[in-house]
GROMACS .gro file of C-alpha atoms in nm:
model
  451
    1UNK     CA    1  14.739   5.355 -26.483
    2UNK     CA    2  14.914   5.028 -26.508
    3UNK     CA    3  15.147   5.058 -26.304
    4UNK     CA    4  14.884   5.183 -26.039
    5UNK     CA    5  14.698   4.840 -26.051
    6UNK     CA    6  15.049   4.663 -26.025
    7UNK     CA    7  15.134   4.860 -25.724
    8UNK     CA    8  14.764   4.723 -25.550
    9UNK     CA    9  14.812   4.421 -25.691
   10UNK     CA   10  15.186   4.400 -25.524
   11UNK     CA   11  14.992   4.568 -25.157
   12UNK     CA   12  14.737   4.291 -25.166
   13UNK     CA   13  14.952   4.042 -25.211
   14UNK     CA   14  15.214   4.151 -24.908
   15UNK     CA   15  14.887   4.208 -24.682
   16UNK     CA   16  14.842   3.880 -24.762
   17UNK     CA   17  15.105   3.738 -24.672
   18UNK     CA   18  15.150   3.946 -24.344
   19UNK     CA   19  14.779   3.835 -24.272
   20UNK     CA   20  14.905   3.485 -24.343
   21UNK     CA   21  15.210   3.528 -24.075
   22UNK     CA   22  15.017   3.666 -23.815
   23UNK     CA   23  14.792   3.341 -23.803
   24UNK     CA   24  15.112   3.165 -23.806
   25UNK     CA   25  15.268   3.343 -23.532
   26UNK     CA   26  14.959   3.330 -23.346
   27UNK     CA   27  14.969   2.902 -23.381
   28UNK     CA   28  15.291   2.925 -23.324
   29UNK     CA   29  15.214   3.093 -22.960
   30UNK     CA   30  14.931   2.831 -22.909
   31UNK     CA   31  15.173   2.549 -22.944
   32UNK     CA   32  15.452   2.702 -22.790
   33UNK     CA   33  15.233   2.731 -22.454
   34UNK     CA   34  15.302   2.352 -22.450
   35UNK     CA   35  15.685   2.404 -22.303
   36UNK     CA   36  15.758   2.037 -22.293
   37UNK     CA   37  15.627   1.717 -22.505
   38UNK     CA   38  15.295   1.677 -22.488
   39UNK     CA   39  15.058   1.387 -22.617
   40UNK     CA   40  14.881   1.529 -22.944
   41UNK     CA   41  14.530   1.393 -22.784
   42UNK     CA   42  14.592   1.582 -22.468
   43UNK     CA   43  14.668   1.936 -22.706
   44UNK     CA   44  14.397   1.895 -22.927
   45UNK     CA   45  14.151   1.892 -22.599
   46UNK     CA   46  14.257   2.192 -22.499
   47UNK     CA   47  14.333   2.396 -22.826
   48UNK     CA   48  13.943   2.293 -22.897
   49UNK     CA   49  13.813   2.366 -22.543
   50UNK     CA   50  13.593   2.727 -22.545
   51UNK     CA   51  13.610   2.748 -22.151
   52UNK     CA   52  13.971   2.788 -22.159
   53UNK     CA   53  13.991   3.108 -22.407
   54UNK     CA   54  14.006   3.414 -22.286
   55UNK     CA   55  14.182   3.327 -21.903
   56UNK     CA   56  14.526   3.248 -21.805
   57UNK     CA   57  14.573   2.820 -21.789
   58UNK     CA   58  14.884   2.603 -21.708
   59UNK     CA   59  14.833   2.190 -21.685
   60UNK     CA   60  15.119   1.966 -21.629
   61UNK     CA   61  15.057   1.606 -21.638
   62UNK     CA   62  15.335   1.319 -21.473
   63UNK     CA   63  15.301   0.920 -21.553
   64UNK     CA   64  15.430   0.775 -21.214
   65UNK     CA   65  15.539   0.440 -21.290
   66UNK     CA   66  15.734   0.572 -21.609
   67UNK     CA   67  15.866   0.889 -21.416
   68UNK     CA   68  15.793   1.052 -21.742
   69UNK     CA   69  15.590   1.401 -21.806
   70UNK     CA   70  15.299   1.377 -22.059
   71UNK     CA   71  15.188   1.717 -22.077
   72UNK     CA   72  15.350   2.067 -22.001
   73UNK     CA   73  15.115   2.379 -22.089
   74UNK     CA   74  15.261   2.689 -21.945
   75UNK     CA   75  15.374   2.437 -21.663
   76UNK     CA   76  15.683   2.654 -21.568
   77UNK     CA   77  15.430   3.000 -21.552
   78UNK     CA   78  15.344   3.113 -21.167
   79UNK     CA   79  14.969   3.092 -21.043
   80UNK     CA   80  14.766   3.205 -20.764
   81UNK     CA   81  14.732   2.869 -20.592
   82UNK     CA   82  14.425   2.954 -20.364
   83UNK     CA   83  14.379   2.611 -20.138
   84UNK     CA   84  14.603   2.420 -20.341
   85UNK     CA   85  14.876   2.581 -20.097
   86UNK     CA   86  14.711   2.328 -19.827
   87UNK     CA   87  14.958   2.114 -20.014
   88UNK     CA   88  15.288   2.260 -19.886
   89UNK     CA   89  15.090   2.268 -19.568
   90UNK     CA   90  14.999   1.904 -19.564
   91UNK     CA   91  15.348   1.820 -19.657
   92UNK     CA   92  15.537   2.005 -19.413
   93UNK     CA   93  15.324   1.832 -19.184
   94UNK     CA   94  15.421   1.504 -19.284
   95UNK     CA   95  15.793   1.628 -19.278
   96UNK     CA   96  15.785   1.753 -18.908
   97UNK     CA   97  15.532   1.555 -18.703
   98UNK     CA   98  15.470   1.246 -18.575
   99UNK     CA   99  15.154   1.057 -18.585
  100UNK     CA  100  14.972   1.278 -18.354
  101UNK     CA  101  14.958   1.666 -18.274
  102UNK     CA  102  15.143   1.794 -17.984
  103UNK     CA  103  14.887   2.002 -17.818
  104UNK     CA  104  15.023   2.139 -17.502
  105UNK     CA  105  15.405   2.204 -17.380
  106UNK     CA  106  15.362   2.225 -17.003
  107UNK     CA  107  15.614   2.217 -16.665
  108UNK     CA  108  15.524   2.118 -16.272
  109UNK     CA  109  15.688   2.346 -16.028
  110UNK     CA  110  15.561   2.247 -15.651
  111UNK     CA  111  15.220   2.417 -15.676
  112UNK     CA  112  15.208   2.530 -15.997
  113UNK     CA  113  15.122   2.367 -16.391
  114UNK     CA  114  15.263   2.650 -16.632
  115UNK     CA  115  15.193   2.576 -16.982
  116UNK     CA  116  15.220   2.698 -17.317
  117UNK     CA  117  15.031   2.653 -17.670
  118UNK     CA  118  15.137   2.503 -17.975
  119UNK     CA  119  14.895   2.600 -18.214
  120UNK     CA  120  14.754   2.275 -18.179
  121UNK     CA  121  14.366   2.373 -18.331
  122UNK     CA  122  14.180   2.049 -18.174
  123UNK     CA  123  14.080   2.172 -17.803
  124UNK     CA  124  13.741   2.176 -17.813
  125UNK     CA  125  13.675   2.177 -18.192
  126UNK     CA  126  13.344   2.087 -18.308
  127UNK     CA  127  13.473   1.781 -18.549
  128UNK     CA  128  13.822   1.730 -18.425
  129UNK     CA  129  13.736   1.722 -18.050
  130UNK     CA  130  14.038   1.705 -17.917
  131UNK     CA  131  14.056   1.620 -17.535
  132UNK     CA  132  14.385   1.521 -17.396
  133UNK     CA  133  14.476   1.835 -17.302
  134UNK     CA  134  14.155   1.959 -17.092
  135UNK     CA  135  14.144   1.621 -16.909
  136UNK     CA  136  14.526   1.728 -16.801
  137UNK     CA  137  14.413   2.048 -16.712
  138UNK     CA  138  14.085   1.971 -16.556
  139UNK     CA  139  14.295   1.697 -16.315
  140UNK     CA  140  14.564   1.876 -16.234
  141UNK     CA  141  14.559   1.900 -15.851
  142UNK     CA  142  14.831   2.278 -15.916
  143UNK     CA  143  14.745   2.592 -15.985
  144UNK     CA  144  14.705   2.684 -16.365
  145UNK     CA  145  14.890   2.944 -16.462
  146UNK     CA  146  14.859   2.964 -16.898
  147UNK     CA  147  15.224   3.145 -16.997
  148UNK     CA  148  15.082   3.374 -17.298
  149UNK     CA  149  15.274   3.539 -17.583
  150UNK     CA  150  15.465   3.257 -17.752
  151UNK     CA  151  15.327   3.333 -18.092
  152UNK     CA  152  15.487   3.573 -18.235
  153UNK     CA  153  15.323   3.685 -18.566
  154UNK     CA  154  15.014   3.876 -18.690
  155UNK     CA  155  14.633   3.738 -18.625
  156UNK     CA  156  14.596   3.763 -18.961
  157UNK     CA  157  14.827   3.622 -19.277
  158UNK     CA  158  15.021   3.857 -19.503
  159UNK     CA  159  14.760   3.930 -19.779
  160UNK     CA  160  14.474   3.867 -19.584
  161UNK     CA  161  14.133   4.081 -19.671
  162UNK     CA  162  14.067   4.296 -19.319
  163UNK     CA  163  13.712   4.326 -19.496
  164UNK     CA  164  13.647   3.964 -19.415
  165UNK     CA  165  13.680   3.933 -19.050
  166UNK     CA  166  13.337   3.889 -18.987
  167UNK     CA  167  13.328   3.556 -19.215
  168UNK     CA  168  13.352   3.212 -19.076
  169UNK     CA  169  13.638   3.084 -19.337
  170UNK     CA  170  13.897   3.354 -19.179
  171UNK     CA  171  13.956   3.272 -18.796
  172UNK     CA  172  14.249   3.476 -18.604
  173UNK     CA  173  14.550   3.279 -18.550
  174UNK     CA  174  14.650   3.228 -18.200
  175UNK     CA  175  14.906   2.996 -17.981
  176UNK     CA  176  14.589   2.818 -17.815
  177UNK     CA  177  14.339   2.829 -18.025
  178UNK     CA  178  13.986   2.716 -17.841
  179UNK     CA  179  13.663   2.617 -18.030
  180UNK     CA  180  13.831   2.687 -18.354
  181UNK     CA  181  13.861   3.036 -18.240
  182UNK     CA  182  13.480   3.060 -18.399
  183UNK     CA  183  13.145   3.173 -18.204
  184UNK     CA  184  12.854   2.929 -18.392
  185UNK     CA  185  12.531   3.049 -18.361
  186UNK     CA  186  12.201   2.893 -18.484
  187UNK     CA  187  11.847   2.849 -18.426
  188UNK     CA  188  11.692   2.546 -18.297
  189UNK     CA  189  11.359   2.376 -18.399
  190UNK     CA  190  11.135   2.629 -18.156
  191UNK     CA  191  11.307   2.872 -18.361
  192UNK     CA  192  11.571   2.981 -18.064
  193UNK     CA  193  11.864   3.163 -18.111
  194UNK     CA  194  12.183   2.930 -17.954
  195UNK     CA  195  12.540   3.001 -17.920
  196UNK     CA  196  12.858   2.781 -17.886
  197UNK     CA  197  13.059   2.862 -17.649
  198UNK     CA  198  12.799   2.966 -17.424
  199UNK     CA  199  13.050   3.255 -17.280
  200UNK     CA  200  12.976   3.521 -17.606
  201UNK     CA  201  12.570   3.488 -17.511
  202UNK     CA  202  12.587   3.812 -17.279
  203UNK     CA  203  12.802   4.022 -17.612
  204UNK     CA  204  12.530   3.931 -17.885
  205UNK     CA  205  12.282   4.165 -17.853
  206UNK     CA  206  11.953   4.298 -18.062
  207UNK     CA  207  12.062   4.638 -18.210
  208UNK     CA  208  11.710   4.811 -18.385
  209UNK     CA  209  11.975   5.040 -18.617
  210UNK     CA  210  12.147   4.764 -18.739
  211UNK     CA  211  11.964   4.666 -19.108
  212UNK     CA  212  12.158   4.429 -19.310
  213UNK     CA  213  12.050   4.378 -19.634
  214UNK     CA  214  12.007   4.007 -19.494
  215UNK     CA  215  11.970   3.877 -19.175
  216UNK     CA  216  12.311   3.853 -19.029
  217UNK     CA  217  12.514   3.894 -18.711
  218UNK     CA  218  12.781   4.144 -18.701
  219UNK     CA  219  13.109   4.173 -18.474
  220UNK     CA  220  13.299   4.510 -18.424
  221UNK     CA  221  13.627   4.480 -18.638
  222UNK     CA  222  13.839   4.529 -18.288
  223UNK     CA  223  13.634   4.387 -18.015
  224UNK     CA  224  13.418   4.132 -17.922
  225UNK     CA  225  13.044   4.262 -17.908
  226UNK     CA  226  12.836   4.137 -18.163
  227UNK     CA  227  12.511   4.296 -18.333
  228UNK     CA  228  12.177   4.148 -18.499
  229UNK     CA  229  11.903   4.268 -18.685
  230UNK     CA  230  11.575   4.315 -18.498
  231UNK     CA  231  11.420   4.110 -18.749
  232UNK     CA  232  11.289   3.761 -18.711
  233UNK     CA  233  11.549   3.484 -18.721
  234UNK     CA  234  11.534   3.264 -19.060
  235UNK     CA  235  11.426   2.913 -18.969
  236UNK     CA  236  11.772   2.703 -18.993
  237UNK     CA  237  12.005   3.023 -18.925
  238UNK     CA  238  12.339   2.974 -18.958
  239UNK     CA  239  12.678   3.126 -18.871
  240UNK     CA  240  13.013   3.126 -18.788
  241UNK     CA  241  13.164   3.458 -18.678
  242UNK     CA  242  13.561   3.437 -18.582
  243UNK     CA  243  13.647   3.638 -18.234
  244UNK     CA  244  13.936   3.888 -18.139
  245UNK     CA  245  14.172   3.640 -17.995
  246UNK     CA  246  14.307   3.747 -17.637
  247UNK     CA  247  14.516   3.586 -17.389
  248UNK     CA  248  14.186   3.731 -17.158
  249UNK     CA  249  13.944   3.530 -17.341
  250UNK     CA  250  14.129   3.273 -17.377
  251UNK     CA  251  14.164   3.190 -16.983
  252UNK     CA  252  13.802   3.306 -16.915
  253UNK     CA  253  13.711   3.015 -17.176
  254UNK     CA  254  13.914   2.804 -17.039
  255UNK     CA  255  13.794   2.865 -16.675
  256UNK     CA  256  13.416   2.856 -16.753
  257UNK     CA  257  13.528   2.464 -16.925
  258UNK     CA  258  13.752   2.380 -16.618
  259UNK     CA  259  13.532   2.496 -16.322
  260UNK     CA  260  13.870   2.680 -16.179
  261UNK     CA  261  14.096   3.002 -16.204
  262UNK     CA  262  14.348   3.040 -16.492
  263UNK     CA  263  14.581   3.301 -16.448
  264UNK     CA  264  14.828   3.444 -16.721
  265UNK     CA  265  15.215   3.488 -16.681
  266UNK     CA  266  15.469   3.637 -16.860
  267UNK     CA  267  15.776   3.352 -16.925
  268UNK     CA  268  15.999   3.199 -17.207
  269UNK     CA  269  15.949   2.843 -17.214
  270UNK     CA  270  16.186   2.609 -17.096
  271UNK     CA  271  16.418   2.355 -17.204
  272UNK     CA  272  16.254   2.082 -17.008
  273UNK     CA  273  15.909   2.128 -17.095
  274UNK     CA  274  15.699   1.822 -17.123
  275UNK     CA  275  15.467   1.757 -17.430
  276UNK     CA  276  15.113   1.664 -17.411
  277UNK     CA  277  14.952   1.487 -17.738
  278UNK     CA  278  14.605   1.541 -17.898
  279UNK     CA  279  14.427   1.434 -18.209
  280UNK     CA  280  14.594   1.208 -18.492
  281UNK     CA  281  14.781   1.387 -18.736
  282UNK     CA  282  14.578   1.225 -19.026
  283UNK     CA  283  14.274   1.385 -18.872
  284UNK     CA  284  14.360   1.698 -18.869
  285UNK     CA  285  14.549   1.656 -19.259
  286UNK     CA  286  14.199   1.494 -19.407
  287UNK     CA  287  14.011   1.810 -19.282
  288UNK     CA  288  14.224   2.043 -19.436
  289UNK     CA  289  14.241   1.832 -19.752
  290UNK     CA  290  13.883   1.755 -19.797
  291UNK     CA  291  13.714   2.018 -19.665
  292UNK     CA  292  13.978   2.320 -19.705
  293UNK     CA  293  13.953   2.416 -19.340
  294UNK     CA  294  14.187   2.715 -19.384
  295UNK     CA  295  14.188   2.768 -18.994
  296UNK     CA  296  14.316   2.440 -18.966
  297UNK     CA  297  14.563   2.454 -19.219
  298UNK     CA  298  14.723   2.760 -19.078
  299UNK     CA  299  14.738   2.590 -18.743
  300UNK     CA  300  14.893   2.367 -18.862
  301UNK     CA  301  15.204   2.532 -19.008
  302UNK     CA  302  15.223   2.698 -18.661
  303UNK     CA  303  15.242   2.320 -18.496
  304UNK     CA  304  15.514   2.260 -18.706
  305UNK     CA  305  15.699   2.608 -18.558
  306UNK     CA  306  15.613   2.460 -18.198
  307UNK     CA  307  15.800   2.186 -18.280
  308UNK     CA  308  16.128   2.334 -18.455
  309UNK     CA  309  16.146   2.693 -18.195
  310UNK     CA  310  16.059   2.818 -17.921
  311UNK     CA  311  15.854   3.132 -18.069
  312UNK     CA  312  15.594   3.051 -18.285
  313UNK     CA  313  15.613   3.177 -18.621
  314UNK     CA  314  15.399   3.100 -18.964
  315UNK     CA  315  15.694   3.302 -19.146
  316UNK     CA  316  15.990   3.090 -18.975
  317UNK     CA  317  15.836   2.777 -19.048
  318UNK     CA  318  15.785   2.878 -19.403
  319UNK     CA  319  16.112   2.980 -19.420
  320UNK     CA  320  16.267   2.654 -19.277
  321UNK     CA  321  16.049   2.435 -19.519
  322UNK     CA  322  16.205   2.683 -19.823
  323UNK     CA  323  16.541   2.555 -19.705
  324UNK     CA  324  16.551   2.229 -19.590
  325UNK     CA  325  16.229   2.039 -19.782
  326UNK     CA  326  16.180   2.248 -20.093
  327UNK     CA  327  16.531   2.362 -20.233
  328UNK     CA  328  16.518   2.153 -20.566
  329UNK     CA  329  16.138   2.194 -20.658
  330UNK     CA  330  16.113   2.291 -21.046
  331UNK     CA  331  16.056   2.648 -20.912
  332UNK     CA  332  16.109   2.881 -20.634
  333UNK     CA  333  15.798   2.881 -20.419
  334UNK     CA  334  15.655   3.235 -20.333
  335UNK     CA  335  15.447   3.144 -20.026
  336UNK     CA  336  15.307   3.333 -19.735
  337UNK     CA  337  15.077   3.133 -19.556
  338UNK     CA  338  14.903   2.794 -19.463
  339UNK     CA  339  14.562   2.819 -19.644
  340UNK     CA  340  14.565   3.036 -19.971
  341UNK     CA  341  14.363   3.300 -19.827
  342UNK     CA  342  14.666   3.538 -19.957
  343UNK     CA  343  14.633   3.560 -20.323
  344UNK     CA  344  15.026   3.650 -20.238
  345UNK     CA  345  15.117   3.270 -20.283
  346UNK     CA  346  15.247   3.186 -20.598
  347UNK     CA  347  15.344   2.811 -20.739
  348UNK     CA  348  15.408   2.648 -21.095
  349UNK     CA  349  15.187   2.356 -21.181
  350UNK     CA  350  15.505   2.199 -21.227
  351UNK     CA  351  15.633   2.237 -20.860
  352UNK     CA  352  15.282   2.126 -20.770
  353UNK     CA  353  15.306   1.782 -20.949
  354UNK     CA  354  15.654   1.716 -20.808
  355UNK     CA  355  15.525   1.822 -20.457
  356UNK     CA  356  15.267   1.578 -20.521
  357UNK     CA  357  15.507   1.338 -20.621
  358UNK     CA  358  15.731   1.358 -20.304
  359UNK     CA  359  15.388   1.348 -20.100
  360UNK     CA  360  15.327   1.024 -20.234
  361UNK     CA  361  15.662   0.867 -20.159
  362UNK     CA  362  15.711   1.028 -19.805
  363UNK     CA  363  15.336   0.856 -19.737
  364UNK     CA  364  15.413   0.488 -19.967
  365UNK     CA  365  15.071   0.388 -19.835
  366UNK     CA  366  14.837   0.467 -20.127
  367UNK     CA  367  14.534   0.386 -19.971
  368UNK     CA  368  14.593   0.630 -19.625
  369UNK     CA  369  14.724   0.891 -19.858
  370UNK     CA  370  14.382   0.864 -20.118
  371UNK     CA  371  14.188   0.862 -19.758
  372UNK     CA  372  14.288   1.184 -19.723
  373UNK     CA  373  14.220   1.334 -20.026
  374UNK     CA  374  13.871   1.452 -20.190
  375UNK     CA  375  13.777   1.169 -20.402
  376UNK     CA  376  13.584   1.243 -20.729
  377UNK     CA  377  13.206   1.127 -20.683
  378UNK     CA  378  13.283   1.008 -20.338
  379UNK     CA  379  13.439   1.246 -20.065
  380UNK     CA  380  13.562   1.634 -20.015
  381UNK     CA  381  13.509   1.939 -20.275
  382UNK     CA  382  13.519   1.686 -20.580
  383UNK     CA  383  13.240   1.433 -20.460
  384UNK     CA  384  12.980   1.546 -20.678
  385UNK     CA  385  13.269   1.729 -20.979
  386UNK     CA  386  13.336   1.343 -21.129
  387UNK     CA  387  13.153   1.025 -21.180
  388UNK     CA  388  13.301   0.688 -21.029
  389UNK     CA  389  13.416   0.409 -21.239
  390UNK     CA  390  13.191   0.168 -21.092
  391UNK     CA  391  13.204   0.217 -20.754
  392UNK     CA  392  13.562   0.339 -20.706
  393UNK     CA  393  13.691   0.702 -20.754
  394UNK     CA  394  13.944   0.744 -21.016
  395UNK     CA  395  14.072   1.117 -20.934
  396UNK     CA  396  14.199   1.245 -20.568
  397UNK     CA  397  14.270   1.623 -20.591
  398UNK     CA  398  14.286   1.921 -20.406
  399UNK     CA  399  14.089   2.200 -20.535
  400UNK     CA  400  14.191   2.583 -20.493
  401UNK     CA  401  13.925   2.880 -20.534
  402UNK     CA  402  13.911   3.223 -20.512
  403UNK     CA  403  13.728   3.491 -20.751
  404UNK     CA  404  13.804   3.431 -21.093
  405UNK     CA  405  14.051   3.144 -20.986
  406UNK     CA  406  14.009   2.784 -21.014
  407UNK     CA  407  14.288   2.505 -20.943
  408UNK     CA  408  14.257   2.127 -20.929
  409UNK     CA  409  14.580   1.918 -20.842
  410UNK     CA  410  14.574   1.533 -20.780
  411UNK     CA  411  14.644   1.200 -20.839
  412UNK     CA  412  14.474   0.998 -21.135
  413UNK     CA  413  14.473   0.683 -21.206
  414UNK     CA  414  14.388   0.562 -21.608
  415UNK     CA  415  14.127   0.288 -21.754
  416UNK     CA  416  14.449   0.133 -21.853
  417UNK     CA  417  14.611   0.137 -21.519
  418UNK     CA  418  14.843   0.414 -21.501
  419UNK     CA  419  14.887   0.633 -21.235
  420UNK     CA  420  14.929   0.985 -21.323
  421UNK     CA  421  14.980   1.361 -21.138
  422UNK     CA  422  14.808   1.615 -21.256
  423UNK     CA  423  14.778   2.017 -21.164
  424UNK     CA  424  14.559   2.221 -21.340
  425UNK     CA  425  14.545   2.585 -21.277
  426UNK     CA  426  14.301   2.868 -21.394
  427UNK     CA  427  14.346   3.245 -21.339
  428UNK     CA  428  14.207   3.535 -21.416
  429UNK     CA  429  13.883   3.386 -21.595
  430UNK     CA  430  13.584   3.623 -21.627
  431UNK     CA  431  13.306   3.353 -21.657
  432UNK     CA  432  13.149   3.172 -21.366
  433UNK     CA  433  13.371   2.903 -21.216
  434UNK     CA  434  13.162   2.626 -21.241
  435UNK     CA  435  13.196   2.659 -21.598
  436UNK     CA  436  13.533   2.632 -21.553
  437UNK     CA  437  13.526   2.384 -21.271
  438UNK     CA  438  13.364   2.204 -21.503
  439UNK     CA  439  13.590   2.199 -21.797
  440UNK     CA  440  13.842   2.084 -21.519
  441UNK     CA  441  13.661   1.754 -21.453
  442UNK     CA  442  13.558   1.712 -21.824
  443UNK     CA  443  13.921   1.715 -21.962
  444UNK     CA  444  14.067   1.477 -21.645
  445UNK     CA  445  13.781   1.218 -21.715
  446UNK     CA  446  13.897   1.235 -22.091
  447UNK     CA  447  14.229   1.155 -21.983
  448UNK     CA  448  14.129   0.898 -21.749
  449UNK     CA  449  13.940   0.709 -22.028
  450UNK     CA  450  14.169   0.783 -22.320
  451UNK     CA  451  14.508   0.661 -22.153
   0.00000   0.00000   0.00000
């Protein structure tokens, strides 16, 4: 009987100590999330923070002026980066082209203007309004013949959802994009449906089967008719439905703008081509940063193709940025397209700080550069996340969002003066994101008040 009691005595005391070792390891894999030095004030924040249990979380935090990283937690661990690829986008950009967008490659032969796209997004866009290359169409004394078929990839991104072709934040890609490649349709004050471009009025009909479970108008996934409710319209209706992009539509577009015939040929463009110029190049960049235009953004990677080949290409550009701009980045980059809409893309926060770093010295002007980003309680998708200090912003980040995915990455600048870069990434959260969007802003105003 003894000896019984030792032996439980002896079991409690090893399940004990196993008990005792498992909380160890499991500090042990707390702390060892950190995979570089990090400030003890910094840890404690997020060791303490409820939001961030339970979902995958990597921060990595850079002082500038000492070129010296403050914080690393699971910095060198891969993300779905959502719109916080608009970043390689933006840089790339700044890389390739000059201060405007070339929106039009174009040759004179006796009686003829041939010209092809470059992806340039700004002829006749809503916000951008781009005009320099209608007024050299609309005055050309030739014929107009539009040479179609220099884009070479998919109307859609690798990873794209097919399921969201009806929704205004996923426009085709196209060579010469028109309109933002978007039909807008709205009511008016007497209640009156109207549609922009005029040219899509005679396709959106009233179809009595068609009974959404809210008032919405519909487009066949392959064509361009497009279905509504017989329902009343809601007073301030809405909506954005992207079009099937055609080389068809596009002329017939173009002709109803131009008040003359466009015809379409078939032929490789030239060596001699001239270049016609459009919007500023910071116009187009501080619409993509501040208000995540991923249309834009993906655009804009195939300007930079127009510019570097003849074909136009998303994946060539991407792959010519790999080599020649991003070789030594902390990590590979696995990216597939100019937005984030593919949940394929895949960066570090650490590779996201040092892009951030090289965007900063490729720009040197810190005012243009902060005029581009969102600027916490000021401008873009963090104007009403942070508070100002007095009247000035003290954060300018990009955010990045998709279902159960939440990034921030940015530029900071300290209540003692230092300027920092920061990316901090969320995945795979099961809570709402503005809890987590939240969290976000309440740990970079901490550090912006504490440092």
């Amino acid at each position: 009987m003894k000896k019984f009691r030792i032996w439980i005595m002896w079991g409690a005391v090893i399940l004990l100590v196993l008990s005792s070792c498992s909380v160890f390891r499991a500090q042990i894999s707390i702390i060892d999330r950190f995979n570089g030095r990090c400030n003890k004030k910094i840890m404690t924040v997020f060791k303490d923070s409820p939001i961030l249990k339970g979902h995958t979380v990597g921060f990595a935090l850079y002082d500038v002026d000492q070129k010296l990283s403050l914080c690393e937690y699971n910095a060198d661990k891969y993300f779905t980066a959502a719109s916080n690829t608009k970043l390689f986008s933006f840089y790339i950009g700044l890389k390739i082209l000059k201060d405007s967008i070339p929106g039009l490659r174009y040759v004179e032969r006796e009686d003829s203007l041939i010209f092809w796209g470059t992806g340039d997004p700004s002829l006749l866009h809503p916000i951008l309004e781009g005009s320099n290359v209608l007024d050299l169409l609309r005055v050309a004394p030739q014929k107009l013949y539009y040479a179609a078929g220099n884009y070479t990839g998919k109307f859609y991104g690798h990873g794209w959802m097919y399921e969201d072709y009806n929704t205004g934040f996923q426009p085709e890609k196209s060579e010469l994009p028109l309109f933002g490649n978007v039909v807008n349709v709205f009511t008016n004050s007497a209640g009156e449906l109207q549609i922009t471009p005029v040219y899509f009025k005679k396709y959106i009909q009233k179809d009595e089967t068609y009974t959404p479970f809210r008032f919405k108008i519909e487009r066949k996934i392959f064509t361009n008719e497009f279905t509504y409710p017989s329902a009343l319209f809601p007073p301030n209706f809405k909506q954005q439905i992207p079009w099937r992009t055609t080389p068809e539509l596009t002329t017939a577009l173009l002709e109803e703008q131009l008040g003359k015939t466009v015809s379409i040929i078939s032929m490789p463009l030239p060596s001699d081509a001239n270049t016609i110029y459009s919007v500023k190049s910071d116009s187009l960049y501080k619409e993509i940063l501040q208000k995540s235009d991923n249309f834009l953004a993906e655009q804009l990677l195939i300007v930079c193709a127009s510019t570097r080949f003849d074909t136009l290409s998303t994946e060539n550009i991407i792959s010519y940025a790999n080599q020649e701009f991003l070789q030594d980045l902390p990590d590979p980059t696995l990216w597939f397209d100019g937005s984030g809409i593919s949940r394929y893309n895949l960066f570090t926060p650490r590779t996201l700080v040092a892009l951030l770093g090289r965007i900063k010295e490729e720009m040197k002007d810190q005012e243009r550069l902060y005029g581009l980003f969102p600027a916490g309680g000021i401008s873009g998708t963090i104007k009403k996340l942070y508070p100002t200090d007095g009247d000035n912003a003290f954060v300018w980040a990009k955010t990045g969002t998709v279902k159960n995915n939440y990034n921030q990455s940015g530029y900071l600048l300290t209540k003692k003066g230092k300027n920092l870069i920061f990316s901090f990434m969320n995945n795979n959260y099961s809570r709402p994101s503005s809890e987590v969007r939240k969290e976000v802003a309440r740990i970079i105003t901490y550090i912006h008040k504490n440092f």
